[in-house]
């Protein structure tokens, strides 16, 4: 399996990484509903056994719980993957989350993540979100703090998530950026205009999240299933899962199914292969809540769409 260098780092990553958002479980704002920890552990271990060599999590996923589950899954394994996590989203005693980029807060977050993950150093530490809006407020202090943590050896490489080109330009003037983690899928393509060209020019690795649009493009999503989402599944509040967008999104899935059938591939694999089609995209973060879900997308690591198929998708998606 061909690995790719992530930006300016020495990390050689597989085209797909295991996304640990959903395994954080319920009880926080962006939960996916109840999740069984043992099933999560089996999913992580199965993904590693199938060749994936990196896991992306965040402190806020499950308010610390996702990182703890990742640590449990890796305990005693000889083939340990790279571990990526994030800071900048904290929570209070009422489990209410907020963005915070102060230096002291980030240092506390880093220590807490090291403890939960049971590692001496985090392979990639990322600012999860800038502060509200498109401002540069807080970025200087936060990025200087991440660079300091890197010098101290607590983190090996530093990146950003959900930053725009202006914010990355500003951060880059302070310290090099290893990677950007943006949303990117067939139904969320905003980064193509300015952000991906910036990353290409500046050797910033791109690890795209939600390439299957939070499950919409897997082929397993139906109107009936969406209607039964529990209230603590954040997708029940997402416009992507509601009209008028839903009908078009499900029609797109039918096209992905048709293309996948020609190759014996699942629509999820087609969706991920589309995200990985551009060299600037180093890898795709794909979440799984069971070992079976891993088997449904793992083939996208070495699957490539033909120019004709890419045009077919482009003609539909626009």
PDB file of C-alpha atoms in Angstrom:
ATOM      1  CA  UNK A   1       0.000   0.000   0.000  1.00  0.00           C
ATOM      2  CA  UNK A   2       1.425   3.345  -1.040  1.00  0.00           C
ATOM      3  CA  UNK A   3       1.883   5.830   1.788  1.00  0.00           C
ATOM      4  CA  UNK A   4       2.071   9.592   1.427  1.00  0.00           C
ATOM      5  CA  UNK A   5       4.241  12.148   3.213  1.00  0.00           C
ATOM      6  CA  UNK A   6       2.160  14.549   5.274  1.00  0.00           C
ATOM      7  CA  UNK A   7       3.270  18.095   4.485  1.00  0.00           C
ATOM      8  CA  UNK A   8       6.656  19.046   5.940  1.00  0.00           C
ATOM      9  CA  UNK A   9       6.664  16.144   8.409  1.00  0.00           C
ATOM     10  CA  UNK A  10       8.353  12.759   8.437  1.00  0.00           C
ATOM     11  CA  UNK A  11       4.951  11.080   8.789  1.00  0.00           C
ATOM     12  CA  UNK A  12       4.225   8.584   6.018  1.00  0.00           C
ATOM     13  CA  UNK A  13       0.469   8.008   6.205  1.00  0.00           C
ATOM     14  CA  UNK A  14      -1.924   5.646   4.495  1.00  0.00           C
ATOM     15  CA  UNK A  15      -4.511   7.273   2.169  1.00  0.00           C
ATOM     16  CA  UNK A  16      -7.201   6.610   4.783  1.00  0.00           C
ATOM     17  CA  UNK A  17      -7.066   7.265   8.517  1.00  0.00           C
ATOM     18  CA  UNK A  18      -9.469   6.092  11.198  1.00  0.00           C
ATOM     19  CA  UNK A  19     -11.772   8.890  12.347  1.00  0.00           C
ATOM     20  CA  UNK A  20     -12.684   8.682  16.042  1.00  0.00           C
ATOM     21  CA  UNK A  21     -15.420  11.338  16.220  1.00  0.00           C
ATOM     22  CA  UNK A  22     -18.433   9.031  16.522  1.00  0.00           C
ATOM     23  CA  UNK A  23     -16.798   6.705  19.034  1.00  0.00           C
ATOM     24  CA  UNK A  24     -16.867   9.517  21.573  1.00  0.00           C
ATOM     25  CA  UNK A  25     -20.407   8.378  22.280  1.00  0.00           C
ATOM     26  CA  UNK A  26     -23.358  10.422  23.499  1.00  0.00           C
ATOM     27  CA  UNK A  27     -23.774  13.245  25.976  1.00  0.00           C
ATOM     28  CA  UNK A  28     -22.265  16.179  24.113  1.00  0.00           C
ATOM     29  CA  UNK A  29     -23.371  18.634  21.417  1.00  0.00           C
ATOM     30  CA  UNK A  30     -22.011  16.896  18.331  1.00  0.00           C
ATOM     31  CA  UNK A  31     -22.527  13.304  19.402  1.00  0.00           C
ATOM     32  CA  UNK A  32     -23.654  10.598  16.992  1.00  0.00           C
ATOM     33  CA  UNK A  33     -25.821   8.890  19.588  1.00  0.00           C
ATOM     34  CA  UNK A  34     -24.995   5.943  21.842  1.00  0.00           C
ATOM     35  CA  UNK A  35     -21.905   3.949  20.959  1.00  0.00           C
ATOM     36  CA  UNK A  36     -20.674   0.714  22.530  1.00  0.00           C
ATOM     37  CA  UNK A  37     -17.013   1.062  23.557  1.00  0.00           C
ATOM     38  CA  UNK A  38     -16.157  -2.580  22.924  1.00  0.00           C
ATOM     39  CA  UNK A  39     -17.508  -2.267  19.396  1.00  0.00           C
ATOM     40  CA  UNK A  40     -15.400   0.870  18.931  1.00  0.00           C
ATOM     41  CA  UNK A  41     -12.278  -0.937  20.104  1.00  0.00           C
ATOM     42  CA  UNK A  42     -12.916  -3.782  17.662  1.00  0.00           C
ATOM     43  CA  UNK A  43     -13.418  -1.262  14.855  1.00  0.00           C
ATOM     44  CA  UNK A  44     -10.102   0.466  15.593  1.00  0.00           C
ATOM     45  CA  UNK A  45      -8.177  -2.780  15.868  1.00  0.00           C
ATOM     46  CA  UNK A  46      -9.735  -4.129  12.672  1.00  0.00           C
ATOM     47  CA  UNK A  47      -8.834  -0.940  10.801  1.00  0.00           C
ATOM     48  CA  UNK A  48      -5.214  -1.279  11.916  1.00  0.00           C
ATOM     49  CA  UNK A  49      -5.162  -4.959  10.989  1.00  0.00           C
ATOM     50  CA  UNK A  50      -6.398  -3.976   7.515  1.00  0.00           C
ATOM     51  CA  UNK A  51      -3.480  -1.586   7.056  1.00  0.00           C
ATOM     52  CA  UNK A  52      -4.556   1.862   8.296  1.00  0.00           C
ATOM     53  CA  UNK A  53      -1.665   3.513  10.133  1.00  0.00           C
ATOM     54  CA  UNK A  54      -3.145   6.671  11.695  1.00  0.00           C
ATOM     55  CA  UNK A  55      -6.030   7.636  13.953  1.00  0.00           C
ATOM     56  CA  UNK A  56      -7.536  11.096  14.154  1.00  0.00           C
ATOM     57  CA  UNK A  57      -9.360  12.050  17.344  1.00  0.00           C
ATOM     58  CA  UNK A  58      -9.919  15.202  19.433  1.00  0.00           C
ATOM     59  CA  UNK A  59     -10.171  16.083  23.083  1.00  0.00           C
ATOM     60  CA  UNK A  60     -13.749  17.276  22.648  1.00  0.00           C
ATOM     61  CA  UNK A  61     -15.035  14.052  21.037  1.00  0.00           C
ATOM     62  CA  UNK A  62     -17.143  12.646  23.827  1.00  0.00           C
ATOM     63  CA  UNK A  63     -15.497  15.230  26.102  1.00  0.00           C
ATOM     64  CA  UNK A  64     -12.354  13.152  26.472  1.00  0.00           C
ATOM     65  CA  UNK A  65     -13.969   9.772  25.969  1.00  0.00           C
ATOM     66  CA  UNK A  66     -12.817   9.175  22.388  1.00  0.00           C
ATOM     67  CA  UNK A  67      -9.163   9.601  23.367  1.00  0.00           C
ATOM     68  CA  UNK A  68      -9.646   7.145  26.235  1.00  0.00           C
ATOM     69  CA  UNK A  69     -11.213   4.565  23.902  1.00  0.00           C
ATOM     70  CA  UNK A  70      -8.335   4.983  21.431  1.00  0.00           C
ATOM     71  CA  UNK A  71      -5.853   4.307  24.236  1.00  0.00           C
ATOM     72  CA  UNK A  72      -7.722   1.163  25.257  1.00  0.00           C
ATOM     73  CA  UNK A  73      -7.740  -0.089  21.656  1.00  0.00           C
ATOM     74  CA  UNK A  74      -3.987   0.395  21.298  1.00  0.00           C
ATOM     75  CA  UNK A  75      -2.916  -1.090  24.622  1.00  0.00           C
ATOM     76  CA  UNK A  76      -0.434  -3.889  24.077  1.00  0.00           C
ATOM     77  CA  UNK A  77      -0.316  -3.548  20.276  1.00  0.00           C
ATOM     78  CA  UNK A  78       3.101  -3.768  18.658  1.00  0.00           C
ATOM     79  CA  UNK A  79       2.047  -2.010  15.420  1.00  0.00           C
ATOM     80  CA  UNK A  80       1.018   1.282  16.975  1.00  0.00           C
ATOM     81  CA  UNK A  81      -0.379   3.850  14.543  1.00  0.00           C
ATOM     82  CA  UNK A  82       0.285   7.557  14.431  1.00  0.00           C
ATOM     83  CA  UNK A  83      -2.086   9.405  16.755  1.00  0.00           C
ATOM     84  CA  UNK A  84      -3.469  12.798  15.763  1.00  0.00           C
ATOM     85  CA  UNK A  85      -5.600  14.861  18.134  1.00  0.00           C
ATOM     86  CA  UNK A  86      -6.833  18.436  18.542  1.00  0.00           C
ATOM     87  CA  UNK A  87      -7.164  21.272  21.027  1.00  0.00           C
ATOM     88  CA  UNK A  88      -9.083  24.530  21.294  1.00  0.00           C
ATOM     89  CA  UNK A  89     -12.517  23.206  22.248  1.00  0.00           C
ATOM     90  CA  UNK A  90     -13.049  22.902  25.988  1.00  0.00           C
ATOM     91  CA  UNK A  91     -16.043  22.173  28.176  1.00  0.00           C
ATOM     92  CA  UNK A  92     -17.336  23.132  31.600  1.00  0.00           C
ATOM     93  CA  UNK A  93     -18.921  21.180  34.470  1.00  0.00           C
ATOM     94  CA  UNK A  94     -22.265  21.325  32.650  1.00  0.00           C
ATOM     95  CA  UNK A  95     -20.678  19.656  29.572  1.00  0.00           C
ATOM     96  CA  UNK A  96     -21.106  22.844  27.558  1.00  0.00           C
ATOM     97  CA  UNK A  97     -18.392  23.279  24.914  1.00  0.00           C
ATOM     98  CA  UNK A  98     -16.719  26.513  23.821  1.00  0.00           C
ATOM     99  CA  UNK A  99     -13.722  27.560  21.759  1.00  0.00           C
ATOM    100  CA  UNK A 100     -10.640  28.648  23.713  1.00  0.00           C
ATOM    101  CA  UNK A 101      -7.216  29.429  22.248  1.00  0.00           C
ATOM    102  CA  UNK A 102      -5.409  30.820  25.279  1.00  0.00           C
ATOM    103  CA  UNK A 103      -1.889  29.521  25.930  1.00  0.00           C
ATOM    104  CA  UNK A 104      -2.534  28.177  29.429  1.00  0.00           C
ATOM    105  CA  UNK A 105      -5.701  26.413  28.293  1.00  0.00           C
ATOM    106  CA  UNK A 106      -3.911  24.722  25.378  1.00  0.00           C
ATOM    107  CA  UNK A 107      -1.090  23.565  27.635  1.00  0.00           C
ATOM    108  CA  UNK A 108      -3.633  22.021  30.005  1.00  0.00           C
ATOM    109  CA  UNK A 109      -5.413  20.386  27.077  1.00  0.00           C
ATOM    110  CA  UNK A 110      -2.179  18.907  25.786  1.00  0.00           C
ATOM    111  CA  UNK A 111      -1.309  17.388  29.146  1.00  0.00           C
ATOM    112  CA  UNK A 112      -4.824  15.971  29.482  1.00  0.00           C
ATOM    113  CA  UNK A 113      -4.680  14.439  25.989  1.00  0.00           C
ATOM    114  CA  UNK A 114      -1.256  12.894  26.666  1.00  0.00           C
ATOM    115  CA  UNK A 115      -2.684  11.357  29.822  1.00  0.00           C
ATOM    116  CA  UNK A 116      -5.872  10.044  28.212  1.00  0.00           C
ATOM    117  CA  UNK A 117      -4.044   8.685  25.167  1.00  0.00           C
ATOM    118  CA  UNK A 118      -1.287   7.192  27.365  1.00  0.00           C
ATOM    119  CA  UNK A 119       1.510   8.432  25.104  1.00  0.00           C
ATOM    120  CA  UNK A 120       4.690  10.438  25.682  1.00  0.00           C
ATOM    121  CA  UNK A 121       4.190  12.560  22.558  1.00  0.00           C
ATOM    122  CA  UNK A 122       1.325  13.277  20.153  1.00  0.00           C
ATOM    123  CA  UNK A 123       2.280  12.714  16.515  1.00  0.00           C
ATOM    124  CA  UNK A 124       0.151  15.585  15.160  1.00  0.00           C
ATOM    125  CA  UNK A 125      -1.460  18.231  17.371  1.00  0.00           C
ATOM    126  CA  UNK A 126      -4.021  20.476  15.711  1.00  0.00           C
ATOM    127  CA  UNK A 127      -6.021  23.599  16.544  1.00  0.00           C
ATOM    128  CA  UNK A 128      -9.559  22.294  16.140  1.00  0.00           C
ATOM    129  CA  UNK A 129     -11.284  25.554  15.175  1.00  0.00           C
ATOM    130  CA  UNK A 130     -10.373  29.224  15.017  1.00  0.00           C
ATOM    131  CA  UNK A 131     -12.453  31.498  17.188  1.00  0.00           C
ATOM    132  CA  UNK A 132     -15.929  32.368  15.885  1.00  0.00           C
ATOM    133  CA  UNK A 133     -16.010  34.106  12.529  1.00  0.00           C
ATOM    134  CA  UNK A 134     -13.151  34.603  10.091  1.00  0.00           C
ATOM    135  CA  UNK A 135     -10.963  36.718  12.365  1.00  0.00           C
ATOM    136  CA  UNK A 136      -7.325  36.157  13.256  1.00  0.00           C
ATOM    137  CA  UNK A 137      -8.072  36.688  16.941  1.00  0.00           C
ATOM    138  CA  UNK A 138      -6.374  34.182  19.200  1.00  0.00           C
ATOM    139  CA  UNK A 139      -4.421  32.455  16.440  1.00  0.00           C
ATOM    140  CA  UNK A 140      -1.054  34.045  17.269  1.00  0.00           C
ATOM    141  CA  UNK A 141      -1.118  33.003  20.924  1.00  0.00           C
ATOM    142  CA  UNK A 142      -2.425  29.534  20.113  1.00  0.00           C
ATOM    143  CA  UNK A 143       0.024  28.827  17.301  1.00  0.00           C
ATOM    144  CA  UNK A 144       3.007  30.050  19.301  1.00  0.00           C
ATOM    145  CA  UNK A 145       1.900  27.693  22.075  1.00  0.00           C
ATOM    146  CA  UNK A 146       1.708  24.712  19.715  1.00  0.00           C
ATOM    147  CA  UNK A 147       5.181  25.578  18.363  1.00  0.00           C
ATOM    148  CA  UNK A 148       6.455  25.684  21.965  1.00  0.00           C
ATOM    149  CA  UNK A 149       4.899  22.272  22.700  1.00  0.00           C
ATOM    150  CA  UNK A 150       6.650  20.963  19.582  1.00  0.00           C
ATOM    151  CA  UNK A 151      10.032  22.299  20.783  1.00  0.00           C
ATOM    152  CA  UNK A 152       9.426  20.654  24.152  1.00  0.00           C
ATOM    153  CA  UNK A 153       8.808  17.295  22.462  1.00  0.00           C
ATOM    154  CA  UNK A 154       5.264  16.920  23.748  1.00  0.00           C
ATOM    155  CA  UNK A 155       3.997  16.959  20.152  1.00  0.00           C
ATOM    156  CA  UNK A 156       5.910  15.977  17.050  1.00  0.00           C
ATOM    157  CA  UNK A 157       4.151  18.041  14.380  1.00  0.00           C
ATOM    158  CA  UNK A 158       1.532  20.798  14.437  1.00  0.00           C
ATOM    159  CA  UNK A 159      -1.437  21.493  12.202  1.00  0.00           C
ATOM    160  CA  UNK A 160      -4.729  23.328  11.956  1.00  0.00           C
ATOM    161  CA  UNK A 161      -8.311  22.328  11.302  1.00  0.00           C
ATOM    162  CA  UNK A 162     -11.127  24.363   9.744  1.00  0.00           C
ATOM    163  CA  UNK A 163      -8.832  27.327   8.954  1.00  0.00           C
ATOM    164  CA  UNK A 164      -9.243  29.478   5.850  1.00  0.00           C
ATOM    165  CA  UNK A 165      -6.365  30.620   3.639  1.00  0.00           C
ATOM    166  CA  UNK A 166      -5.943  33.956   5.417  1.00  0.00           C
ATOM    167  CA  UNK A 167      -5.727  32.274   8.811  1.00  0.00           C
ATOM    168  CA  UNK A 168      -3.167  29.786   7.525  1.00  0.00           C
ATOM    169  CA  UNK A 169      -1.086  32.568   5.957  1.00  0.00           C
ATOM    170  CA  UNK A 170      -1.009  34.317   9.314  1.00  0.00           C
ATOM    171  CA  UNK A 171      -0.127  31.143  11.245  1.00  0.00           C
ATOM    172  CA  UNK A 172       2.587  30.278   8.706  1.00  0.00           C
ATOM    173  CA  UNK A 173       4.301  33.610   9.430  1.00  0.00           C
ATOM    174  CA  UNK A 174       4.753  32.420  13.043  1.00  0.00           C
ATOM    175  CA  UNK A 175       5.721  28.759  12.556  1.00  0.00           C
ATOM    176  CA  UNK A 176       5.456  26.177   9.750  1.00  0.00           C
ATOM    177  CA  UNK A 177       2.124  24.377   9.293  1.00  0.00           C
ATOM    178  CA  UNK A 178       2.329  20.637   8.762  1.00  0.00           C
ATOM    179  CA  UNK A 179      -1.295  20.037   7.837  1.00  0.00           C
ATOM    180  CA  UNK A 180      -4.818  21.310   7.437  1.00  0.00           C
ATOM    181  CA  UNK A 181      -7.887  19.272   8.318  1.00  0.00           C
ATOM    182  CA  UNK A 182     -10.909  20.582   6.366  1.00  0.00           C
ATOM    183  CA  UNK A 183     -14.308  19.103   5.505  1.00  0.00           C
ATOM    184  CA  UNK A 184     -14.258  17.834   1.915  1.00  0.00           C
ATOM    185  CA  UNK A 185     -16.736  15.686   0.057  1.00  0.00           C
ATOM    186  CA  UNK A 186     -18.869  15.707  -3.050  1.00  0.00           C
ATOM    187  CA  UNK A 187     -21.439  17.838  -1.259  1.00  0.00           C
ATOM    188  CA  UNK A 188     -18.974  20.151   0.504  1.00  0.00           C
ATOM    189  CA  UNK A 189     -16.439  21.506  -1.985  1.00  0.00           C
ATOM    190  CA  UNK A 190     -15.815  25.054  -0.746  1.00  0.00           C
ATOM    191  CA  UNK A 191     -12.112  24.435  -0.150  1.00  0.00           C
ATOM    192  CA  UNK A 192     -11.397  23.894  -3.841  1.00  0.00           C
ATOM    193  CA  UNK A 193     -11.323  27.606  -4.682  1.00  0.00           C
ATOM    194  CA  UNK A 194      -8.729  29.063  -2.312  1.00  0.00           C
ATOM    195  CA  UNK A 195      -7.782  26.628   0.425  1.00  0.00           C
ATOM    196  CA  UNK A 196      -6.500  23.645  -1.573  1.00  0.00           C
ATOM    197  CA  UNK A 197      -4.391  25.895  -3.866  1.00  0.00           C
ATOM    198  CA  UNK A 198      -2.876  27.533  -0.755  1.00  0.00           C
ATOM    199  CA  UNK A 199      -1.966  24.134   0.666  1.00  0.00           C
ATOM    200  CA  UNK A 200      -0.465  23.029  -2.630  1.00  0.00           C
ATOM    201  CA  UNK A 201       1.693  26.158  -2.902  1.00  0.00           C
ATOM    202  CA  UNK A 202       2.899  25.943   0.686  1.00  0.00           C
ATOM    203  CA  UNK A 203       3.433  22.185   1.128  1.00  0.00           C
ATOM    204  CA  UNK A 204       0.669  21.927   3.719  1.00  0.00           C
ATOM    205  CA  UNK A 205      -0.659  18.385   3.946  1.00  0.00           C
ATOM    206  CA  UNK A 206      -4.432  17.975   3.694  1.00  0.00           C
ATOM    207  CA  UNK A 207      -6.288  15.340   5.705  1.00  0.00           C
ATOM    208  CA  UNK A 208      -9.915  15.722   4.684  1.00  0.00           C
ATOM    209  CA  UNK A 209     -12.704  14.859   7.097  1.00  0.00           C
ATOM    210  CA  UNK A 210     -16.230  13.652   6.316  1.00  0.00           C
ATOM    211  CA  UNK A 211     -15.463  12.396   2.778  1.00  0.00           C
ATOM    212  CA  UNK A 212     -18.692  10.366   2.999  1.00  0.00           C
ATOM    213  CA  UNK A 213     -20.582  13.436   4.254  1.00  0.00           C
ATOM    214  CA  UNK A 214     -21.179  11.987   7.730  1.00  0.00           C
ATOM    215  CA  UNK A 215     -22.693   8.804   6.338  1.00  0.00           C
ATOM    216  CA  UNK A 216     -24.862  10.329   3.626  1.00  0.00           C
ATOM    217  CA  UNK A 217     -22.756   8.917   0.787  1.00  0.00           C
ATOM    218  CA  UNK A 218     -22.306   5.406   2.158  1.00  0.00           C
ATOM    219  CA  UNK A 219     -25.318   3.899   0.427  1.00  0.00           C
ATOM    220  CA  UNK A 220     -26.705   2.801   3.791  1.00  0.00           C
ATOM    221  CA  UNK A 221     -28.608   6.027   4.447  1.00  0.00           C
ATOM    222  CA  UNK A 222     -32.350   6.107   3.740  1.00  0.00           C
ATOM    223  CA  UNK A 223     -35.146   8.539   4.516  1.00  0.00           C
ATOM    224  CA  UNK A 224     -36.506   6.036   7.008  1.00  0.00           C
ATOM    225  CA  UNK A 225     -33.192   5.738   8.838  1.00  0.00           C
ATOM    226  CA  UNK A 226     -32.760   9.510   8.925  1.00  0.00           C
ATOM    227  CA  UNK A 227     -36.263   9.939  10.336  1.00  0.00           C
ATOM    228  CA  UNK A 228     -35.297   7.618  13.203  1.00  0.00           C
ATOM    229  CA  UNK A 229     -32.108   9.425  14.204  1.00  0.00           C
ATOM    230  CA  UNK A 230     -32.054   9.828  17.996  1.00  0.00           C
ATOM    231  CA  UNK A 231     -32.215  13.384  19.290  1.00  0.00           C
ATOM    232  CA  UNK A 232     -28.622  13.184  20.489  1.00  0.00           C
ATOM    233  CA  UNK A 233     -27.373  12.457  16.952  1.00  0.00           C
ATOM    234  CA  UNK A 234     -26.226  15.840  15.621  1.00  0.00           C
ATOM    235  CA  UNK A 235     -27.159  14.795  12.055  1.00  0.00           C
ATOM    236  CA  UNK A 236     -30.833  15.087  12.976  1.00  0.00           C
ATOM    237  CA  UNK A 237     -30.244  18.872  12.991  1.00  0.00           C
ATOM    238  CA  UNK A 238     -28.096  19.058   9.839  1.00  0.00           C
ATOM    239  CA  UNK A 239     -29.493  20.645   6.672  1.00  0.00           C
ATOM    240  CA  UNK A 240     -27.669  17.999   4.599  1.00  0.00           C
ATOM    241  CA  UNK A 241     -30.102  15.430   5.995  1.00  0.00           C
ATOM    242  CA  UNK A 242     -33.172  17.596   5.389  1.00  0.00           C
ATOM    243  CA  UNK A 243     -35.014  18.886   2.351  1.00  0.00           C
ATOM    244  CA  UNK A 244     -34.361  20.458  -0.046  1.00  0.00           C
ATOM    245  CA  UNK A 245     -30.789  19.081   0.062  1.00  0.00           C
ATOM    246  CA  UNK A 246     -31.682  15.511   1.001  1.00  0.00           C
ATOM    247  CA  UNK A 247     -33.293  14.492  -2.302  1.00  0.00           C
ATOM    248  CA  UNK A 248     -30.300  15.665  -4.323  1.00  0.00           C
ATOM    249  CA  UNK A 249     -27.860  13.999  -1.952  1.00  0.00           C
ATOM    250  CA  UNK A 250     -29.662  10.656  -2.184  1.00  0.00           C
ATOM    251  CA  UNK A 251     -29.775  10.967  -5.990  1.00  0.00           C
ATOM    252  CA  UNK A 252     -26.001  11.440  -5.934  1.00  0.00           C
ATOM    253  CA  UNK A 253     -25.695   8.219  -3.934  1.00  0.00           C
ATOM    254  CA  UNK A 254     -27.555   6.368  -6.680  1.00  0.00           C
ATOM    255  CA  UNK A 255     -24.923   7.540  -9.172  1.00  0.00           C
ATOM    256  CA  UNK A 256     -22.125   6.413  -6.851  1.00  0.00           C
ATOM    257  CA  UNK A 257     -23.827   3.021  -6.543  1.00  0.00           C
ATOM    258  CA  UNK A 258     -23.977   2.688 -10.321  1.00  0.00           C
ATOM    259  CA  UNK A 259     -20.291   3.519 -10.735  1.00  0.00           C
ATOM    260  CA  UNK A 260     -19.309   1.254  -7.851  1.00  0.00           C
ATOM    261  CA  UNK A 261     -21.209  -1.705  -9.282  1.00  0.00           C
ATOM    262  CA  UNK A 262     -18.972  -1.664 -12.361  1.00  0.00           C
ATOM    263  CA  UNK A 263     -15.999  -2.449 -10.109  1.00  0.00           C
ATOM    264  CA  UNK A 264     -17.648  -4.437  -7.356  1.00  0.00           C
ATOM    265  CA  UNK A 265     -17.204  -1.443  -5.046  1.00  0.00           C
ATOM    266  CA  UNK A 266     -19.459   0.169  -2.473  1.00  0.00           C
ATOM    267  CA  UNK A 267     -20.669   3.758  -3.004  1.00  0.00           C
ATOM    268  CA  UNK A 268     -18.668   4.749   0.082  1.00  0.00           C
ATOM    269  CA  UNK A 269     -15.480   3.647  -1.672  1.00  0.00           C
ATOM    270  CA  UNK A 270     -16.398   5.712  -4.727  1.00  0.00           C
ATOM    271  CA  UNK A 271     -17.053   8.779  -2.550  1.00  0.00           C
ATOM    272  CA  UNK A 272     -13.705   8.425  -0.770  1.00  0.00           C
ATOM    273  CA  UNK A 273     -11.832   7.757  -4.022  1.00  0.00           C
ATOM    274  CA  UNK A 274     -13.291  10.989  -5.404  1.00  0.00           C
ATOM    275  CA  UNK A 275     -11.969  12.921  -2.373  1.00  0.00           C
ATOM    276  CA  UNK A 276      -8.517  11.355  -2.809  1.00  0.00           C
ATOM    277  CA  UNK A 277      -8.353  12.042  -6.545  1.00  0.00           C
ATOM    278  CA  UNK A 278      -6.338  15.241  -6.100  1.00  0.00           C
ATOM    279  CA  UNK A 279      -2.635  14.898  -5.160  1.00  0.00           C
ATOM    280  CA  UNK A 280      -2.936  17.825  -2.736  1.00  0.00           C
ATOM    281  CA  UNK A 281      -5.220  15.683  -0.544  1.00  0.00           C
ATOM    282  CA  UNK A 282      -2.791  13.561   1.442  1.00  0.00           C
ATOM    283  CA  UNK A 283      -5.407  11.433   3.171  1.00  0.00           C
ATOM    284  CA  UNK A 284      -9.050  11.084   4.107  1.00  0.00           C
ATOM    285  CA  UNK A 285     -10.354  10.646   7.640  1.00  0.00           C
ATOM    286  CA  UNK A 286     -13.083   7.996   7.644  1.00  0.00           C
ATOM    287  CA  UNK A 287     -15.046   7.192  10.761  1.00  0.00           C
ATOM    288  CA  UNK A 288     -16.333   3.762  11.687  1.00  0.00           C
ATOM    289  CA  UNK A 289     -18.468   2.506  14.542  1.00  0.00           C
ATOM    290  CA  UNK A 290     -17.940  -1.203  13.823  1.00  0.00           C
ATOM    291  CA  UNK A 291     -15.493  -3.563  12.144  1.00  0.00           C
ATOM    292  CA  UNK A 292     -18.096  -4.197   9.433  1.00  0.00           C
ATOM    293  CA  UNK A 293     -18.134  -0.508   8.543  1.00  0.00           C
ATOM    294  CA  UNK A 294     -14.356  -0.602   8.133  1.00  0.00           C
ATOM    295  CA  UNK A 295     -14.711  -3.405   5.580  1.00  0.00           C
ATOM    296  CA  UNK A 296     -17.206  -1.225   3.698  1.00  0.00           C
ATOM    297  CA  UNK A 297     -14.681   1.504   2.908  1.00  0.00           C
ATOM    298  CA  UNK A 298     -11.184   0.052   3.272  1.00  0.00           C
ATOM    299  CA  UNK A 299     -10.986  -0.775  -0.446  1.00  0.00           C
ATOM    300  CA  UNK A 300     -10.900   2.933  -1.278  1.00  0.00           C
ATOM    301  CA  UNK A 301      -7.230   2.970  -0.229  1.00  0.00           C
ATOM    302  CA  UNK A 302      -6.186   1.583  -3.605  1.00  0.00           C
ATOM    303  CA  UNK A 303      -9.248   2.341  -5.762  1.00  0.00           C
ATOM    304  CA  UNK A 304      -8.971   4.963  -8.483  1.00  0.00           C
ATOM    305  CA  UNK A 305     -11.746   6.384 -10.628  1.00  0.00           C
ATOM    306  CA  UNK A 306     -11.225   6.740 -14.367  1.00  0.00           C
ATOM    307  CA  UNK A 307     -11.291  10.169 -16.053  1.00  0.00           C
ATOM    308  CA  UNK A 308     -14.636   9.231 -17.620  1.00  0.00           C
ATOM    309  CA  UNK A 309     -16.093   8.321 -14.231  1.00  0.00           C
ATOM    310  CA  UNK A 310     -14.796  11.508 -12.657  1.00  0.00           C
ATOM    311  CA  UNK A 311     -16.485  13.454 -15.464  1.00  0.00           C
ATOM    312  CA  UNK A 312     -19.694  11.510 -14.902  1.00  0.00           C
ATOM    313  CA  UNK A 313     -19.683  12.507 -11.256  1.00  0.00           C
ATOM    314  CA  UNK A 314     -18.702  16.084 -12.069  1.00  0.00           C
ATOM    315  CA  UNK A 315     -21.524  16.445 -14.588  1.00  0.00           C
ATOM    316  CA  UNK A 316     -24.002  15.461 -11.883  1.00  0.00           C
ATOM    317  CA  UNK A 317     -22.481  17.291  -8.920  1.00  0.00           C
ATOM    318  CA  UNK A 318     -21.568  20.454 -10.840  1.00  0.00           C
TER     319      UNK A 318
END
